mmCIF file of C-alpha atoms in Angstrom:
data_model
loop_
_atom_site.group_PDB
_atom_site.id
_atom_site.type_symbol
_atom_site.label_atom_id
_atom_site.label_comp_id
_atom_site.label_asym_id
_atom_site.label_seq_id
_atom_site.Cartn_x
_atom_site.Cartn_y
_atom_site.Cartn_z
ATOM 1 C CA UNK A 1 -114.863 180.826 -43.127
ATOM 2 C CA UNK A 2 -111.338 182.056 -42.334
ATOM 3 C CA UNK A 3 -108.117 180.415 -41.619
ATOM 4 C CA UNK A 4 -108.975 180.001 -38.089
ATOM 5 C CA UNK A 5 -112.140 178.548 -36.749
ATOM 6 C CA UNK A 6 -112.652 179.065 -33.251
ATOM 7 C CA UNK A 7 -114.155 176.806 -30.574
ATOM 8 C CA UNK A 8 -115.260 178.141 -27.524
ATOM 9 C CA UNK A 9 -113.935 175.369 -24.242
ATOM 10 C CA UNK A 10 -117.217 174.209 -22.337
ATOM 11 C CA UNK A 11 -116.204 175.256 -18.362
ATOM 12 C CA UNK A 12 -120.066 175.268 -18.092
ATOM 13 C CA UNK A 13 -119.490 171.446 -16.201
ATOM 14 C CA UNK A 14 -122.518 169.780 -15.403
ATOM 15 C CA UNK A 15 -124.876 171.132 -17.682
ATOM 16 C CA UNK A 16 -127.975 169.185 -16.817
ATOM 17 C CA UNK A 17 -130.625 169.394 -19.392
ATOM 18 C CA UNK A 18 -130.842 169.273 -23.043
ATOM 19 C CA UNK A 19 -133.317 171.812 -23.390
ATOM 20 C CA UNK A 20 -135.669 173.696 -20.571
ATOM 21 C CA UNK A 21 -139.538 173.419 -22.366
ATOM 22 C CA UNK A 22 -140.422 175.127 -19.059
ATOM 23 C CA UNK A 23 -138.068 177.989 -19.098
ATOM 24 C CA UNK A 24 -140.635 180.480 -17.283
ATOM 25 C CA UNK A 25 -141.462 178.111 -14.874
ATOM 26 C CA UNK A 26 -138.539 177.114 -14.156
ATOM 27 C CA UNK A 27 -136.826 180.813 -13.579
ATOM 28 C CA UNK A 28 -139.553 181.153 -11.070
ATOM 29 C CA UNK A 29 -137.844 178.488 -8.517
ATOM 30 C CA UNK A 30 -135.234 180.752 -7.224
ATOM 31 C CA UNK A 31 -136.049 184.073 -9.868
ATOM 32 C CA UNK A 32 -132.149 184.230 -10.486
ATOM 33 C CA UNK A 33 -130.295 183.704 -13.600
ATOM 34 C CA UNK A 34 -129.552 179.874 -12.731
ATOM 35 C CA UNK A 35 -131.824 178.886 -15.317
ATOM 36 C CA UNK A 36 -129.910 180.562 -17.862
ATOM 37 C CA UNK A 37 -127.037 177.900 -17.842
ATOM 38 C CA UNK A 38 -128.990 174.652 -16.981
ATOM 39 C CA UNK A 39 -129.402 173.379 -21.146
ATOM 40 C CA UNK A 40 -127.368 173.024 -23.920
ATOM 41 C CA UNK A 41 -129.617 174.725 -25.842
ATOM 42 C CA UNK A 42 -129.088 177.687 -24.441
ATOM 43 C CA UNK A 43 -125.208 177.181 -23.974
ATOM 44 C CA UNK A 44 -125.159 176.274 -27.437
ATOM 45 C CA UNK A 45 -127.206 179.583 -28.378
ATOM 46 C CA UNK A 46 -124.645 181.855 -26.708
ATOM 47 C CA UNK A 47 -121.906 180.118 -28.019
ATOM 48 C CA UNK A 48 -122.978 180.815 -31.757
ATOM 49 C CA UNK A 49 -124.530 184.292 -31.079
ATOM 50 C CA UNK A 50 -121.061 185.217 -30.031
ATOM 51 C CA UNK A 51 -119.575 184.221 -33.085
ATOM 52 C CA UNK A 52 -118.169 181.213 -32.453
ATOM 53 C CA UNK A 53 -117.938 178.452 -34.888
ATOM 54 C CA UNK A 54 -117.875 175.002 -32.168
ATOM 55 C CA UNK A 55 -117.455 174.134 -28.773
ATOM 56 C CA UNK A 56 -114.814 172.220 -27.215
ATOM 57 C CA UNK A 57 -115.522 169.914 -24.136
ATOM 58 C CA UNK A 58 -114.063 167.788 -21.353
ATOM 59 C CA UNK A 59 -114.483 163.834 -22.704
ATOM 60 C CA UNK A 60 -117.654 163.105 -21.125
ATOM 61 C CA UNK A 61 -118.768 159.957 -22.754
ATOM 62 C CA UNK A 62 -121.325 159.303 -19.501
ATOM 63 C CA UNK A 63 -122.920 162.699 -19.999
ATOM 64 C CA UNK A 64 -123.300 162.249 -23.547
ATOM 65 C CA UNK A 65 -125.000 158.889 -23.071
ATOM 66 C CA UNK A 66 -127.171 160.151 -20.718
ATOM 67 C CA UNK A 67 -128.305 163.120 -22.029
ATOM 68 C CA UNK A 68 -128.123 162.795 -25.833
ATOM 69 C CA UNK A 69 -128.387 159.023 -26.326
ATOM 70 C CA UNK A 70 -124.792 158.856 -27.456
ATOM 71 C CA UNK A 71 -122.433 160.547 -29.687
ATOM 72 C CA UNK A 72 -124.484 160.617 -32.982
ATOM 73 C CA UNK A 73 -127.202 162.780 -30.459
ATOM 74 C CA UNK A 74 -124.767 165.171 -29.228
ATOM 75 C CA UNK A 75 -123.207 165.982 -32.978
ATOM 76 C CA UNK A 76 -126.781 166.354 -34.343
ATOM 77 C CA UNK A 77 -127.495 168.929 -31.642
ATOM 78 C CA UNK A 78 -124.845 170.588 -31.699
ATOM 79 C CA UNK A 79 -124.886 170.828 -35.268
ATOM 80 C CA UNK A 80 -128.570 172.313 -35.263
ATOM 81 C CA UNK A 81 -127.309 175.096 -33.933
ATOM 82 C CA UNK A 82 -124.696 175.709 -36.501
ATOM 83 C CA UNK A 83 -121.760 174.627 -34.739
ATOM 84 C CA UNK A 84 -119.129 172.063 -34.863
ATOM 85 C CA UNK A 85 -117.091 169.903 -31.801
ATOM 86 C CA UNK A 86 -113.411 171.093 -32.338
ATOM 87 C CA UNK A 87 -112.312 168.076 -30.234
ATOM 88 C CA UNK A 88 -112.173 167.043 -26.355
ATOM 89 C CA UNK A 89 -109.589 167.950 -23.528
ATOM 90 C CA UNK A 90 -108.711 164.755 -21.605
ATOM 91 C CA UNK A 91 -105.307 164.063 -19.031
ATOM 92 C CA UNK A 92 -103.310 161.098 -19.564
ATOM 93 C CA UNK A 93 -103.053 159.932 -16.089
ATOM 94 C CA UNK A 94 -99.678 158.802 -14.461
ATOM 95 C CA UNK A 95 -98.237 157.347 -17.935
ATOM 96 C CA UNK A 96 -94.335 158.709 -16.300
ATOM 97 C CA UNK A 97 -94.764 154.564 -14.109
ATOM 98 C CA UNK A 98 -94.041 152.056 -16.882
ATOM 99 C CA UNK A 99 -96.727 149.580 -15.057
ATOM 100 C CA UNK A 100 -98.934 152.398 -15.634
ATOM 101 C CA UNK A 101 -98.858 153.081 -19.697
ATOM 102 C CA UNK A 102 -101.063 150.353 -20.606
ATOM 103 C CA UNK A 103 -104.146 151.579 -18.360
ATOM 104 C CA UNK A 104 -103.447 155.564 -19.841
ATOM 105 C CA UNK A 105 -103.486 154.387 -23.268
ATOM 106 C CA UNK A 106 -106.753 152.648 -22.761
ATOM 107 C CA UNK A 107 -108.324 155.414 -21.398
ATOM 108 C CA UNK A 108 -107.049 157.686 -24.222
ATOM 109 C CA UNK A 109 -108.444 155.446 -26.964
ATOM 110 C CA UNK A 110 -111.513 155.597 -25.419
ATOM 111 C CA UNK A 111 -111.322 159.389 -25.315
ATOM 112 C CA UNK A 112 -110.653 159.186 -29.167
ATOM 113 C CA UNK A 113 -113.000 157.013 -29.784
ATOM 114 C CA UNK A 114 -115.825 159.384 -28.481
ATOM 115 C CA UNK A 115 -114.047 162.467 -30.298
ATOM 116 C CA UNK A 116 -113.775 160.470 -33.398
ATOM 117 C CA UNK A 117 -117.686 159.408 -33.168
ATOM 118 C CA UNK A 118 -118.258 163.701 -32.442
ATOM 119 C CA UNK A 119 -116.382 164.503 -35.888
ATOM 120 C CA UNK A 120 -113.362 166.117 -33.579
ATOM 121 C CA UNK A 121 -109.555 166.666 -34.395
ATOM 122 C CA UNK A 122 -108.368 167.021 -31.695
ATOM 123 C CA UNK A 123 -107.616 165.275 -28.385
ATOM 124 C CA UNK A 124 -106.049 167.823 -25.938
ATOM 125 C CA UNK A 125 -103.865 165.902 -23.580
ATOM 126 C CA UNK A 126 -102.674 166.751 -20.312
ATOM 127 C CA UNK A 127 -99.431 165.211 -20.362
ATOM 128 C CA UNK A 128 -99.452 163.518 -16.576
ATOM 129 C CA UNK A 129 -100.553 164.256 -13.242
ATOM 130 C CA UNK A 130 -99.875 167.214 -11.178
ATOM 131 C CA UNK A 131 -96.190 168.239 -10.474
ATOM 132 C CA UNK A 132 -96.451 168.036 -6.278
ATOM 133 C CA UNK A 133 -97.687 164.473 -6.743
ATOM 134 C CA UNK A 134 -94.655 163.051 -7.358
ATOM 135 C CA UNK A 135 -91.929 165.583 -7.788
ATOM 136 C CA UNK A 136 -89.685 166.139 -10.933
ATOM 137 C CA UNK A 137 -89.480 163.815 -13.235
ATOM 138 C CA UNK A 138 -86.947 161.253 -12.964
ATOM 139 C CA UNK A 139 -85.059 159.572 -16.016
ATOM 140 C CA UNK A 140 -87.398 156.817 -16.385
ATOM 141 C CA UNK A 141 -90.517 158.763 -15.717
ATOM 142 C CA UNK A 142 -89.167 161.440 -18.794
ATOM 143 C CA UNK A 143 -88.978 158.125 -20.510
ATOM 144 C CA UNK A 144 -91.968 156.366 -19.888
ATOM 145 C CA UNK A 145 -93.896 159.708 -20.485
ATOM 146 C CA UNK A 146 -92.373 159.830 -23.663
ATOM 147 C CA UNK A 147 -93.502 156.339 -24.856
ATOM 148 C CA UNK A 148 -97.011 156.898 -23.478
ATOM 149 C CA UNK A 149 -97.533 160.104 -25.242
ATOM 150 C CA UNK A 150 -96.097 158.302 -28.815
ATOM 151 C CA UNK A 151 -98.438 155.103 -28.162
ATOM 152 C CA UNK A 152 -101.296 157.459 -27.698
ATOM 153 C CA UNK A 153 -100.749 159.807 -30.167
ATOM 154 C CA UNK A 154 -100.462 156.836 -32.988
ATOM 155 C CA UNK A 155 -104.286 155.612 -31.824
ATOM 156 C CA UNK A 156 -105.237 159.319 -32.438
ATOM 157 C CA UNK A 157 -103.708 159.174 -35.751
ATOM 158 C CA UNK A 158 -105.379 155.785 -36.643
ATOM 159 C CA UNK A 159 -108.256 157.222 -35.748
ATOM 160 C CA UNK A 160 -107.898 160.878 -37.698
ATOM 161 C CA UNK A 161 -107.455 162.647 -35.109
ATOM 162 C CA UNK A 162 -104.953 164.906 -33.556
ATOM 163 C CA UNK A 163 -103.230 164.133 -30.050
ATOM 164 C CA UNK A 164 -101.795 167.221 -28.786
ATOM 165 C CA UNK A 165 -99.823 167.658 -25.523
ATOM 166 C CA UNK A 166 -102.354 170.448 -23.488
ATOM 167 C CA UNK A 167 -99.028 171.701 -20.826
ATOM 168 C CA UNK A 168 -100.477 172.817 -17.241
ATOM 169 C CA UNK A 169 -97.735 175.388 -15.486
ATOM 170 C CA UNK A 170 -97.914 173.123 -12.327
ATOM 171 C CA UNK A 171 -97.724 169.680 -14.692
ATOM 172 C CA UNK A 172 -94.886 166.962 -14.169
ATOM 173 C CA UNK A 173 -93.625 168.000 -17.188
ATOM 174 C CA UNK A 174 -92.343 170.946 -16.246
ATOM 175 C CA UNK A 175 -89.919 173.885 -17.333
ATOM 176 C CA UNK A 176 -87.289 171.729 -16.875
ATOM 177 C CA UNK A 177 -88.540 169.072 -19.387
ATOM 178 C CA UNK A 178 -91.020 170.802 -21.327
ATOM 179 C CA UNK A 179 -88.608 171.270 -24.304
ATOM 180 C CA UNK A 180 -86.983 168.279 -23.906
ATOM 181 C CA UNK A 181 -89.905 165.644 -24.220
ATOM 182 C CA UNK A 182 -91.805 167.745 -27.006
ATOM 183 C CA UNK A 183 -88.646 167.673 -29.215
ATOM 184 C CA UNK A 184 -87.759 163.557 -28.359
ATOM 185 C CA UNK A 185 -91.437 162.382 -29.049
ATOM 186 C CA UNK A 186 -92.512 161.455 -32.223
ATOM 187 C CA UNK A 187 -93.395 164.240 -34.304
ATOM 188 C CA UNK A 188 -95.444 162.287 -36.713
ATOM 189 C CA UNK A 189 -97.816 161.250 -33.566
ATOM 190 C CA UNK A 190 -97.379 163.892 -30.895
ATOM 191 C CA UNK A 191 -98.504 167.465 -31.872
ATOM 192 C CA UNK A 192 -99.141 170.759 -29.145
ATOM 193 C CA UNK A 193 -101.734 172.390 -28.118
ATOM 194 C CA UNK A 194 -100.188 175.585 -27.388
ATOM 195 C CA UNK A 195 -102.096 177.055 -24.274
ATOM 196 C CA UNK A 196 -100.910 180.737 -24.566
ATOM 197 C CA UNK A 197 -101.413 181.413 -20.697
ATOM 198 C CA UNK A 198 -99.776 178.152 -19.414
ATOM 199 C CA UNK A 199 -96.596 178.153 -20.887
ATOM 200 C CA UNK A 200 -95.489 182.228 -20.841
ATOM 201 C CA UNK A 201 -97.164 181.371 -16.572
ATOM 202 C CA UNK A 202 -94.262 178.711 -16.798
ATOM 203 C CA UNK A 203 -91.518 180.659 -18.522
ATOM 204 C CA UNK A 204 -92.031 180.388 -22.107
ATOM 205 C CA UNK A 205 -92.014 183.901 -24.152
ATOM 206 C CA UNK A 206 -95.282 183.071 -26.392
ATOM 207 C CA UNK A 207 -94.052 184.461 -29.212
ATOM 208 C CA UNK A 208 -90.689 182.762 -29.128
ATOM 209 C CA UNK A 209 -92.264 179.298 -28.344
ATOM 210 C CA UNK A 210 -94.695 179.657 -31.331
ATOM 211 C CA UNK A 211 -91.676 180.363 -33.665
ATOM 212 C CA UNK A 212 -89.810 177.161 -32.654
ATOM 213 C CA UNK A 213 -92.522 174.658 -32.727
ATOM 214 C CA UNK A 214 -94.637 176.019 -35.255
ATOM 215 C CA UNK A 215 -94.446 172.796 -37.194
ATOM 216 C CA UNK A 216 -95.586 170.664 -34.167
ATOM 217 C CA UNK A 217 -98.516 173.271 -32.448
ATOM 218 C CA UNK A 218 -101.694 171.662 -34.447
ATOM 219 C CA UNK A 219 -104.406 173.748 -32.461
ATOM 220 C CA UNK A 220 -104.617 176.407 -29.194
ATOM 221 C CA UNK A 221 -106.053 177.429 -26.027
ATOM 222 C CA UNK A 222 -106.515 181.216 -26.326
ATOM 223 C CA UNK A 223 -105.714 182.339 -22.817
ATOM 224 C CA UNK A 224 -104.332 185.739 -21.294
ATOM 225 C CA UNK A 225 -102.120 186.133 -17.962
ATOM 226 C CA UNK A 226 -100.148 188.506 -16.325
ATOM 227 C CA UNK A 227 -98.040 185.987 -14.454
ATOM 228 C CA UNK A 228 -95.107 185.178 -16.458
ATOM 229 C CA UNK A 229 -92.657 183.101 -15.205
ATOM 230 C CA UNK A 230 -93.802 181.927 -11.745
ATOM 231 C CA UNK A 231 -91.450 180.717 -9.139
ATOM 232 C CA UNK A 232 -91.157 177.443 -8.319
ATOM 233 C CA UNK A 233 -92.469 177.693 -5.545
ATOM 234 C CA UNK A 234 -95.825 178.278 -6.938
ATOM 235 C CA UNK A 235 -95.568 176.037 -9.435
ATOM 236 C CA UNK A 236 -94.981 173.174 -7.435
ATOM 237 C CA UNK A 237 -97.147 174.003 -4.689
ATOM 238 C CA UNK A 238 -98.239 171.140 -2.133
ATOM 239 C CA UNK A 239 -101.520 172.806 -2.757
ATOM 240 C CA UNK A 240 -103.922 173.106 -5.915
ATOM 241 C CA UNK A 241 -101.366 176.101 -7.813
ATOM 242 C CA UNK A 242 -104.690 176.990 -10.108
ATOM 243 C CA UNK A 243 -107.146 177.879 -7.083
ATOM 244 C CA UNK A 244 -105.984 180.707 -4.738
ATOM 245 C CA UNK A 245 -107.532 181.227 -1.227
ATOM 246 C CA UNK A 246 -107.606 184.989 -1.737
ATOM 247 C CA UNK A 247 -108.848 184.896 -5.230
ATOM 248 C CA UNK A 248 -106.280 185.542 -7.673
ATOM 249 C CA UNK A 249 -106.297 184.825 -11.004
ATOM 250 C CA UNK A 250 -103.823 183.253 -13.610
ATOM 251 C CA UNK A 251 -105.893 183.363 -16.508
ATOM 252 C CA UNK A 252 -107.944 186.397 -18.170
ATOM 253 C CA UNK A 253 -109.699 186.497 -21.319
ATOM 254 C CA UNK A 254 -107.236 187.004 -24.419
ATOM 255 C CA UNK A 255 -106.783 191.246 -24.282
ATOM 256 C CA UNK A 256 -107.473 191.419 -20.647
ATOM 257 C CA UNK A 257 -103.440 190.353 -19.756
ATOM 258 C CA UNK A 258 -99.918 191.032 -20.830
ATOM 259 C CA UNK A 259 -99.478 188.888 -23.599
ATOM 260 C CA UNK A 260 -98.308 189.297 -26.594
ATOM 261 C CA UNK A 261 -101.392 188.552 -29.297
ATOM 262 C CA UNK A 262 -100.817 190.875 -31.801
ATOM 263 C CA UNK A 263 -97.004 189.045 -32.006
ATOM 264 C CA UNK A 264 -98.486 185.719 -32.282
ATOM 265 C CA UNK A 265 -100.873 186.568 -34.869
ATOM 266 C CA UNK A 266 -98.377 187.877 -37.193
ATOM 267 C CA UNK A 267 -96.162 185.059 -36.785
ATOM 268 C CA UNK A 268 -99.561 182.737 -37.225
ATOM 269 C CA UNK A 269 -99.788 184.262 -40.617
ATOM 270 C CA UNK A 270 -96.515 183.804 -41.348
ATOM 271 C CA UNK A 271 -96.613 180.332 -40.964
ATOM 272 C CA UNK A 272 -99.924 179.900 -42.508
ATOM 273 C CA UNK A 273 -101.704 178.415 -39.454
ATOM 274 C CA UNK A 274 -105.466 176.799 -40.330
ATOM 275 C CA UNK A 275 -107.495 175.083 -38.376
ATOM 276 C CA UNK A 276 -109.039 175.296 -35.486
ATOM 277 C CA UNK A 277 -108.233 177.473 -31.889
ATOM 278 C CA UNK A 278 -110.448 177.113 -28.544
ATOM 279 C CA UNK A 279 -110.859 180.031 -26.461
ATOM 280 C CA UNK A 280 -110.296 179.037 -22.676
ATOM 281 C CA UNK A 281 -111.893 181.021 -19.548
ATOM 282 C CA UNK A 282 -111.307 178.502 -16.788
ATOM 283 C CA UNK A 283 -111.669 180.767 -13.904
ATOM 284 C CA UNK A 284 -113.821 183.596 -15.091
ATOM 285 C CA UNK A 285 -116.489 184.785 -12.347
ATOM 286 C CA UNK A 286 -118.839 185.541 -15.547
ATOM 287 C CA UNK A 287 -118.795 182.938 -18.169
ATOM 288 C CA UNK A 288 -121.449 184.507 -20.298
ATOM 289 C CA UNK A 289 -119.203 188.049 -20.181
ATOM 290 C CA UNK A 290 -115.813 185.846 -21.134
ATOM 291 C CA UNK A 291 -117.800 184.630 -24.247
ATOM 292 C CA UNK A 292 -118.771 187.735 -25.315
ATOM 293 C CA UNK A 293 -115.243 188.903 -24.857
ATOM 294 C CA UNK A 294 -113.826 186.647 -25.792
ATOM 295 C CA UNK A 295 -115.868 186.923 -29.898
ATOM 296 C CA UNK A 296 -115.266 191.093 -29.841
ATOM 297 C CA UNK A 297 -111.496 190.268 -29.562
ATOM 298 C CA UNK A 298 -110.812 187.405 -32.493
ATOM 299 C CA UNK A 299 -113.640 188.199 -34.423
ATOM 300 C CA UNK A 300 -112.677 191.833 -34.785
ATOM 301 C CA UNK A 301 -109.252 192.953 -33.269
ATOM 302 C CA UNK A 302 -106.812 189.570 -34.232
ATOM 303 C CA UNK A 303 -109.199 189.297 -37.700
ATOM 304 C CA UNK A 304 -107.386 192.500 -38.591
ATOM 305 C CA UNK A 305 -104.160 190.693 -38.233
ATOM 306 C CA UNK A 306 -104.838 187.323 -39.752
ATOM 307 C CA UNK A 307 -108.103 185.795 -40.707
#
């Protein structure tokens, strides 16, 4: 095992079944691929055939009841199949209304909970609700996000586990902010999960963000883009930013883009970065072609760099 262990991010949602006895069968039903991606089994299979070392998923405590019997299930399947849960990607909810902090930091424990149960470190947090909700942030709303993130980040702690602001490009906290309520939050509580795509698509340089919160960025999402710096207009569409009506994509799989990878490599090994890095293909057409990808790249172009 190298310095980096990489997770690959579950955007198979819904997967029904635990395991298809009936595989032949049920291919016949519609004699497509569906019944390729209808089992974890078979999720799970690709996942490790492609050289990946865990998965990451969404928190879905329901699912895991219902399917596994609980968390103890899920880890022991998972597990059989030689991989680990990283951790679980959750959003905080509107924590920026004081009346509302309470309510987000109960549904984050329970998020933590379930990832602690898993054997997780991390808790990927989506730092608020979407940007043309409720416009830029006011004082009190920079404020009250900064004591929710610092209340939930201390449960995460309490519970070993790492609570790491997961930035969306269309977020509340936004370009204007961003900087702002990552440096006035509680280092010892509030880490980052550095999403490569979403902050260079909101007008970070990768590179340059890595080498000023080094110290704080406790895990990734490994995502390429070609849209640097988006207007604001975009950003704060009234619509859904991430879905376009004509197709076009914001994220690629890492190599596919413009960014810089080989840079933030170099400066991962300068810093002596372990731990553990998710690769994230939310919009890929072909999620069995992104995880394939996705392995080639880290497993044997960035390995050359630092692993």
């Amino acid at each position: 095992m190298g310095n980096i262990q990489y997770s690959f991010m579950s955007h198979w949602k819904g997967i029904p079944y635990k395991s298809i006895p009936n595989f032949r069968d049920f291919y016949y039903e519609d004699k497509t691929n569906y019944a390729y991606y209808q089992s974890w089994d078979d999720i799970l299979k690709y996942t490790k055939a492609c050289g990946f070392d865990g998965i990451e998923t969404f928190a879905m405590l329901q699912e895991i009841d219902s399917i596994f019997g609980g968390p103890s299930g899920f880890v022991d399947f998972v597990e059989s199949h030689g991989l680990k849960i990283s951790g679980m990607f959750s959003g905080m909810g509107p924590g920026h209304v004081k009346e509302n902090i309470p309510t987000c930091v109960a549904n984050a424990t329970r998020a933590i909970k379930l990832i602690a149960a898993c054997g997780g470190k991390h808790l990927n947090l989506c730092p608020g609700i979407d940007h043309t909700t409720v416009g830029p942030l006011t004082e009190d709303g920079i404020q009250n996000t900064i004591t929710c993130l610092n209340e939930i980040g201390r449960v995460a702690e309490d519970h070993g586990v790492h609570m790491g602001i997961h930035n969306e490009f269309f977020c509340i906290m936004n370009k204007p902010n961003h900087r702002r309520i990552i440096e006035t939050t509680d280092p010892k509580y509030v880490h980052y999960c550095l999403d490569t795509a979403q902050v260079a698509i909101m007008g970070e340089d990768l590179c340059q963000f890595y080498e000023d919160y080094h110290d704080r960025i406790c895990t990734f999402h490994m995502k390429d883009t070609v849209d640097m710096n988006l207007p604001d207009e975009i950003r704060y569409s009234p619509s859904n930013p991430e879905i376009q009506d004509d197709g076009h994509r914001w994220f690629w799989e890492p190599g596919l883009g413009a960014l810089d990878f080989e840079g933030l490599y170099k400066l991962m090994k300068k810093y002596n970065f372990q731990g553990w890095a998710t690769v994230e293909t939310d919009g890929s057409p072909d999620l069995m072609a992104s995880l394939a990808h996705s392995g080639y790249f880290f497993r044997k172009k960035m390995a050359k760099i630092y692993e």
